[in-house]
Coordinates of C-alpha atoms and ligand atoms in Angstrom, one line a residue:
M29 CA 0.0 0.0 0.0
S30 CA 1.4 3.4 -0.8
P31 CA 0.9 6.4 1.5
G32 CA -1.3 8.0 -1.1
N33 CA -3.7 5.1 -0.8
E34 CA -6.8 5.7 1.2
H35 CA -6.6 4.7 4.9
H36 CA -8.0 6.2 8.0
Y37 CA -5.7 5.0 10.8
P38 CA -5.5 7.3 13.8
V39 CA -1.7 6.6 14.0
W40 CA 0.5 4.8 11.5
A41 CA 4.2 4.3 10.6
E42 CA 5.1 4.9 7.0
I43 CA 8.0 2.7 5.9
D44 CA 9.9 3.9 2.8
L45 CA 11.1 0.7 1.1
K46 CA 13.0 2.7 -1.5
A47 CA 15.1 4.1 1.4
I48 CA 15.8 0.7 2.8
G49 CA 16.8 -0.5 -0.8
H50 CA 19.0 2.5 -1.1
N51 CA 20.7 1.9 2.3
C52 CA 21.3 -1.7 1.4
R53 CA 23.0 -0.7 -1.9
E54 CA 25.1 1.7 0.1
V55 CA 26.3 -1.2 2.2
K56 CA 27.1 -3.2 -1.0
R57 CA 29.0 -0.2 -2.4
I58 CA 31.4 0.0 0.5
I59 CA 32.1 -3.7 1.2
P60 CA 34.4 -5.8 -1.0
E61 CA 32.7 -7.7 -3.8
K62 CA 33.2 -11.1 -2.3
T63 CA 32.1 -10.2 1.2
R64 CA 28.7 -11.7 2.2
F65 CA 26.0 -9.4 3.4
M66 CA 23.7 -10.6 6.2
A67 CA 20.8 -8.2 6.7
V68 CA 20.0 -8.1 10.4
V69 CA 16.2 -7.9 10.7
K70 CA 15.8 -8.7 14.4
A71 CA 13.1 -7.1 16.5
D72 CA 10.7 -6.9 13.6
G73 CA 13.4 -5.1 11.5
C74 CA 13.9 -2.6 14.3
G75 CA 10.2 -1.8 14.1
H76 CA 10.1 -1.4 10.3
G77 CA 8.6 -4.9 9.7
A78 CA 10.9 -7.8 9.4
L79 CA 9.3 -9.4 6.3
M80 CA 9.2 -6.3 4.2
A81 CA 12.7 -5.2 5.3
A82 CA 14.1 -8.7 4.6
G83 CA 12.5 -8.8 1.1
T84 CA 13.8 -5.4 0.3
A85 CA 17.3 -6.1 1.6
L86 CA 17.5 -9.4 -0.4
N87 CA 16.5 -7.5 -3.6
N88 CA 19.2 -4.9 -3.0
G89 CA 22.4 -6.8 -2.2
A90 CA 21.9 -8.8 0.9
D91 CA 22.3 -12.6 0.6
R92 CA 21.2 -13.8 4.0
L93 CA 19.4 -12.8 7.1
G94 CA 20.1 -12.4 10.8
V95 CA 17.6 -12.5 13.7
A96 CA 17.8 -12.3 17.5
R97 CA 15.4 -15.2 18.2
A98 CA 14.5 -18.5 16.7
A99 CA 10.8 -17.5 16.5
E100 CA 11.8 -14.5 14.3
G101 CA 13.6 -17.0 12.0
V102 CA 10.5 -19.2 11.9
A103 CA 8.3 -16.3 10.9
L104 CA 10.7 -15.5 8.0
R105 CA 10.6 -19.2 6.9
Q106 CA 6.8 -19.3 7.1
A107 CA 6.8 -16.2 4.8
G108 CA 8.8 -18.2 2.3
F109 CA 12.4 -16.9 2.7
Q110 CA 14.8 -19.6 1.7
V111 CA 18.2 -17.8 2.3
P112 CA 20.4 -18.8 5.2
I113 CA 19.1 -17.3 8.5
L114 CA 21.4 -17.0 11.5
V115 CA 19.9 -16.8 15.0
L116 CA 22.2 -14.3 16.8
G117 CA 20.8 -14.8 20.3
Y118 CA 20.1 -17.5 22.8
T119 CA 17.9 -20.5 21.9
S120 CA 17.3 -23.4 24.4
P121 CA 18.8 -26.7 23.2
A122 CA 15.2 -28.0 23.8
E123 CA 14.3 -26.1 20.6
T124 CA 16.8 -28.1 18.5
R125 CA 14.0 -29.6 16.4
L126 CA 12.5 -26.2 15.7
L127 CA 15.8 -24.9 14.5
L128 CA 16.4 -28.0 12.3
D129 CA 12.8 -28.1 10.9
H130 CA 13.2 -24.5 9.8
D131 CA 16.8 -24.8 8.6
L132 CA 17.9 -22.1 11.0
T133 CA 21.6 -21.7 11.9
Q134 CA 22.2 -21.2 15.6
T135 CA 24.8 -19.2 17.4
V136 CA 26.7 -21.3 19.9
F137 CA 29.0 -20.0 22.6
D138 CA 29.0 -22.5 25.5
P139 CA 30.6 -25.9 25.0
E140 CA 28.2 -27.7 27.4
Q141 CA 25.1 -26.2 25.8
A142 CA 26.6 -26.9 22.3
G143 CA 26.9 -30.5 23.5
E144 CA 23.1 -30.6 24.2
F145 CA 22.3 -29.1 20.8
S146 CA 24.6 -31.8 19.3
Q147 CA 23.0 -34.7 21.2
N148 CA 19.5 -33.5 20.4
A149 CA 20.3 -33.2 16.7
Q150 CA 21.9 -36.6 16.6
A151 CA 18.9 -38.1 18.3
L152 CA 16.9 -36.8 15.4
G153 CA 19.5 -38.2 13.0
R154 CA 20.4 -34.7 11.8
I155 CA 23.2 -32.1 12.0
L156 CA 22.5 -28.5 13.3
K157 CA 24.3 -25.7 11.5
G158 CA 26.1 -23.3 13.9
H159 CA 28.2 -20.2 14.1
L160 CA 30.6 -20.0 17.1
K161 CA 30.4 -16.7 18.8
V162 CA 33.5 -15.4 20.6
D163 CA 33.5 -12.7 23.2
T164 CA 36.5 -10.6 22.4
G165 CA 35.5 -7.6 24.6
M166 CA 31.7 -7.0 24.3
G167 CA 31.2 -8.8 27.6
R168 CA 27.9 -10.2 26.4
L169 CA 27.3 -13.5 24.5
G170 CA 30.3 -15.5 23.4
L171 CA 33.0 -18.0 24.3
P172 CA 35.2 -15.9 26.7
A173 CA 38.4 -15.2 24.8
V174 CA 39.5 -11.9 26.5
P175 CA 42.7 -12.4 28.4
E176 CA 42.8 -11.1 32.0
A177 CA 44.6 -7.9 32.8
G178 CA 48.3 -8.4 32.8
E179 CA 48.2 -11.6 30.7
D180 CA 50.6 -11.3 27.8
V181 CA 48.5 -13.1 25.2
L182 CA 46.1 -12.0 22.5
F183 CA 43.4 -14.4 23.6
K184 CA 42.7 -16.8 26.5
P185 CA 44.4 -20.1 25.7
E186 CA 41.5 -22.1 27.3
A187 CA 39.1 -20.7 24.7
L188 CA 41.1 -22.5 22.0
E189 CA 40.5 -25.9 23.6
Q190 CA 36.8 -25.0 24.1
A191 CA 36.3 -24.1 20.5
L192 CA 38.1 -27.2 19.3
N193 CA 35.9 -29.4 21.5
T194 CA 32.8 -27.7 20.2
A195 CA 33.9 -28.2 16.7
R196 CA 34.4 -32.0 17.4
L197 CA 30.7 -32.4 18.3
S198 CA 29.2 -34.6 15.6
G199 CA 25.6 -33.2 15.8
I200 CA 26.8 -29.6 15.0
H201 CA 28.5 -28.3 11.9
L202 CA 30.2 -25.0 12.7
E203 CA 30.2 -23.1 9.4
G204 CA 31.0 -19.7 10.9
C205 CA 32.9 -18.0 13.7
Y206 CA 32.1 -14.4 14.8
T207 CA 32.5 -11.7 17.3
H208 CA 30.6 -8.4 18.1
F209 CA 32.0 -5.0 18.7
A210 CA 31.3 -2.9 21.8
Q211 CA 32.6 0.4 20.6
A212 CA 32.9 0.4 16.9
D213 CA 30.6 3.4 16.9
S214 CA 33.0 5.5 19.1
A215 CA 35.4 8.0 17.6
D216 CA 38.2 6.2 19.4
K217 CA 38.6 2.8 17.7
T218 CA 41.2 1.5 20.2
H219 CA 38.8 -1.0 21.8
A220 CA 37.3 -2.1 18.5
R221 CA 40.7 -2.6 16.9
G222 CA 41.8 -4.6 20.0
Q223 CA 38.7 -6.8 19.6
L224 CA 39.4 -7.4 16.0
K225 CA 43.1 -8.3 16.8
C226 CA 42.0 -10.8 19.5
F227 CA 39.4 -12.3 17.1
Q228 CA 41.8 -12.7 14.2
A229 CA 44.6 -14.1 16.4
F230 CA 42.0 -16.6 17.8
T231 CA 40.7 -17.8 14.4
R232 CA 44.3 -18.0 13.1
A233 CA 45.3 -20.2 16.0
L234 CA 42.2 -22.4 15.3
E235 CA 43.3 -22.6 11.7
E236 CA 46.8 -23.8 12.8
K237 CA 45.0 -26.6 14.7
G238 CA 43.1 -27.5 11.6
L239 CA 39.8 -25.8 12.3
T240 CA 38.6 -23.4 9.6
F241 CA 35.3 -21.7 9.0
E242 CA 33.5 -20.8 5.8
F243 CA 32.6 -17.4 7.4
C244 CA 34.5 -15.3 9.9
H245 CA 32.6 -12.1 10.6
A246 CA 32.6 -9.2 13.0
A247 CA 31.1 -6.0 11.5
N248 CA 27.9 -4.4 12.7
S249 CA 26.8 -1.1 11.0
A250 CA 29.5 0.8 12.8
G251 CA 32.1 -1.7 11.6
V252 CA 30.7 -1.5 8.1
I253 CA 31.0 2.2 8.1
D254 CA 34.1 2.9 10.0
L255 CA 36.3 -0.2 10.1
P256 CA 36.8 -1.6 6.6
E257 CA 39.4 -4.0 8.0
S258 CA 36.6 -5.7 9.9
H259 CA 34.5 -6.6 6.9
L260 CA 36.2 -10.1 6.6
D261 CA 34.1 -12.8 5.0
M262 CA 30.7 -11.3 5.9
V263 CA 29.1 -8.1 7.4
R264 CA 26.1 -8.0 9.7
P265 CA 24.6 -4.5 9.4
G266 CA 21.3 -3.7 11.2
I267 CA 20.4 -0.1 12.0
M268 CA 22.0 1.4 8.9
L269 CA 19.6 -0.6 6.7
Y270 CA 16.8 1.5 8.2
G271 CA 18.7 4.7 7.4
L272 CA 20.0 5.5 10.9
Y273 CA 23.7 6.0 11.7
P274 CA 24.8 3.9 14.7
S275 CA 26.1 7.1 16.4
R276 CA 27.0 10.7 15.8
E277 CA 30.7 9.7 16.0
V278 CA 30.8 7.5 12.9
D279 CA 31.8 9.0 9.6
H280 CA 28.6 10.3 8.1
Q281 CA 30.4 10.9 4.8
A282 CA 31.3 7.2 4.3
V283 CA 27.7 6.3 3.4
S284 CA 24.6 8.3 2.6
L285 CA 21.7 6.9 4.6
K286 CA 18.1 7.7 4.2
P287 CA 15.8 7.2 7.3
A288 CA 13.0 4.8 6.3
M289 CA 10.4 5.3 9.1
S290 CA 8.0 8.2 9.6
L291 CA 5.4 8.1 12.3
K292 CA 2.2 10.0 11.7
T293 CA -1.2 10.7 13.4
R294 CA -4.1 13.1 12.8
V295 CA -5.8 15.9 14.7
A296 CA -8.8 14.5 16.5
Q297 CA -10.1 17.7 18.0
I298 CA -9.2 21.4 18.3
K299 CA -10.2 23.6 21.2
E300 CA -9.9 27.4 21.4
V301 CA -9.1 28.1 25.0
G302 CA -8.4 31.1 27.2
P303 CA -5.7 31.4 29.8
G304 CA -5.9 29.0 32.8
F305 CA -7.1 26.0 30.8
H306 CA -5.9 22.7 32.2
V307 CA -4.4 20.0 29.9
S308 CA -4.3 16.3 30.6
Y309 CA -3.7 14.1 33.8
G310 CA -2.3 16.0 36.7
S311 CA -3.0 19.3 35.0
T312 CA 0.8 19.7 34.6
F313 CA 0.2 22.2 31.8
V314 CA -2.0 25.2 32.2
T315 CA -2.3 27.7 29.4
G316 CA -0.8 31.1 30.1
K317 CA -2.7 32.9 27.3
R318 CA -5.5 32.4 24.7
T319 CA -4.5 29.6 22.4
K320 CA -5.6 26.4 20.6
I321 CA -5.1 22.9 21.9
A322 CA -5.2 19.9 19.4
T323 CA -5.9 16.4 20.8
L324 CA -4.2 13.6 18.9
P325 CA -5.0 9.8 18.9
V326 CA -1.5 8.7 19.8
G327 CA 0.0 7.8 23.2
Y328 CA 2.5 5.8 25.1
A329 CA 0.8 2.5 24.2
D330 CA 1.8 3.2 20.6
G331 CA 5.4 3.7 21.7
Y332 CA 5.2 7.5 22.1
R333 CA 6.9 7.6 25.4
R334 CA 5.3 9.4 28.4
N335 CA 8.7 10.9 29.3
L336 CA 8.3 13.2 26.3
S337 CA 5.4 14.9 28.0
S338 CA 5.7 18.7 27.6
R339 CA 9.1 18.2 26.1
S340 CA 8.8 17.0 22.5
A341 CA 7.2 18.6 19.4
M342 CA 5.3 17.4 16.4
L343 CA 4.9 18.9 12.9
V344 CA 1.5 20.4 11.9
R345 CA 1.3 22.1 8.5
G346 CA 5.1 22.1 8.4
V347 CA 5.4 23.9 11.7
R348 CA 6.6 22.6 15.0
A349 CA 4.0 22.4 17.7
P350 CA 4.9 21.6 21.3
V351 CA 3.5 18.6 23.2
V352 CA 1.7 20.0 26.2
G353 CA 0.7 18.2 29.4
R354 CA 1.0 14.5 30.0
I355 CA 1.1 12.0 27.2
C356 CA -1.7 9.5 27.9
M357 CA -1.9 5.8 26.9
D358 CA -3.8 6.6 23.7
Q359 CA -3.8 10.4 23.4
T360 CA -1.5 13.4 23.4
M361 CA -2.1 17.2 23.2
L362 CA -0.3 19.9 21.2
D363 CA -0.4 23.7 21.5
V364 CA -1.2 24.8 18.0
G365 CA -2.1 28.5 18.8
H366 CA 0.6 29.6 16.3
I367 CA -0.8 27.6 13.5
P368 CA -4.0 29.3 12.4
E369 CA -4.9 27.1 9.5
V370 CA -4.9 23.8 11.6
E371 CA -8.0 21.7 11.1
I372 CA -9.5 18.4 12.4
D373 CA -8.1 15.4 10.5
D374 CA -4.8 17.3 9.5
E375 CA -1.9 14.9 9.2
V376 CA 0.6 15.3 12.1
V377 CA 4.2 14.1 11.9
I378 CA 5.6 12.6 15.1
L379 CA 8.8 11.4 13.6
G380 CA 10.0 12.3 10.1
A381 CA 9.6 15.2 7.7
Q382 CA 6.8 17.5 6.7
E383 CA 7.1 20.4 4.3
G384 CA 10.9 20.7 4.8
E385 CA 10.8 20.6 8.6
L386 CA 12.2 17.4 10.3
I387 CA 11.9 15.5 13.5
P388 CA 14.7 12.9 13.4
A389 CA 14.8 9.9 15.6
E390 CA 17.9 11.4 17.2
E391 CA 15.9 14.3 18.5
L392 CA 13.4 12.1 20.3
A393 CA 16.3 9.9 21.5
D394 CA 18.1 12.9 23.0
L395 CA 15.0 14.0 24.9
L396 CA 14.7 10.5 26.3
G397 CA 18.3 10.0 27.1
T398 CA 18.5 7.1 24.7
I399 CA 19.6 6.2 21.1
N400 CA 17.8 6.2 17.8
Y401 CA 17.7 2.4 17.8
E402 CA 15.3 2.4 20.7
I403 CA 13.0 5.0 19.2
V404 CA 12.2 3.0 16.1
S405 CA 12.3 -0.4 17.6
T406 CA 9.8 0.4 20.4
I407 CA 6.9 1.6 18.1
M408 CA 4.2 -0.8 19.3
A409 CA 2.6 -3.6 17.2
R410 CA -0.8 -1.9 17.2
V411 CA 0.6 0.9 15.0
P412 CA 0.0 -0.3 11.4
R413 CA 3.0 -0.2 9.1
I414 CA 2.2 1.3 5.7
Y415 CA 4.7 0.5 3.0
T416 CA 5.6 2.7 0.1
D417 CA 6.3 1.0 -3.3
P418 CA 8.9 -1.8 -3.1
A419 CA 12.4 -1.0 -4.1
Ligands
PLP516 C1 22.2 -6.3 16.5 C2 23.4 -7.0 16.0 C3 23.9 -6.6 14.8 C4 23.5 -5.4 14.0 O1 24.0 -4.3 14.8 P1 23.7 -2.8 14.2 O2 24.4 -1.9 15.2 O3 22.2 -2.6 14.2 O4 24.2 -2.7 12.8 C5 25.0 -7.4 14.3 N1 25.4 -8.5 15.0 C6 24.9 -8.9 16.2 C7 25.5 -10.1 16.9 C8 23.8 -8.1 16.7 O5 23.3 -8.5 17.9

């Protein structure tokens, strides 16, 4: 459905698939020809819709998909996607059959748990595909490979044995090995380069022991943009596919990204009020002069966070209008006294552009003390996603 098509939703997210296509081609443009491109579409494609994001990415240079959860991979399979899908996060070994039945590749990081996956797969007479994840300094998921302070080695020697033992399990085939950056989006790349050095020393040592992988990979969006030496056999960009830069510190000149999501609503009611008029729960906003208050059918249960109350703005007729009073579960008020032409049913932009004025995800993120990732990925499921023509 294109945004020009008739719909009457009170609040909706417009997803520009051409922008997603463009962003994917930008990834392709800056990675080596032979480097594989896994489009990370976890968390419903960071709120953009995993199925549409995945289809668009695969039509524009991606050759495989990454998800956080097995269920996200299952949904992609049920929608007909046949490319390799890597589950980046935890899955219980009790779900081995689910992974096998949907041909999902599972991240493994713990030798004992990998043993359970292997046993379960063998009991079914099958072999589970896996990628070994190595923790080189993210401190999250991964076989711990970071040496302790003072140890004069590039990686923990025990990790080598653990990786080799995991690779020997006959119910798992380790086709990949990867790590994840903690600070590739910082201006200072010292930590990221240290992680890459640890990872490459580790995979080289495994190679010397006879263990090789089809795919060694490390780069998230920040790595794709700022660390060409991290591109290796494959890259795993997420946020940049949706047109957002992973931080302000990455090189914005390296790629030109177009934000794909706009969030919109409509004016439900307009009230002409005098001074002393109370707005919303707690009456935290009281008008100081004669003005107009517009009521909008969007609230925190759509993902428009209550902490934005009396702090954020929206676009009405191309003009910024401040949110006044508390944001409710399903409704929010704007002061539109300075926008004389405003009418009921007018389109209001919560996130995105209108007549040359812009509210970027970063603006809302700054107000909330968070990052652009959280803004787009927490738009709730009840908000319909309206897609522009496919790219
Ligand atoms: C989320 C994630 C990515 C993508 O990260 P972006 O910063 O969105 O590009 C890549 N790899 C792993 C393991 C992830 O969890």
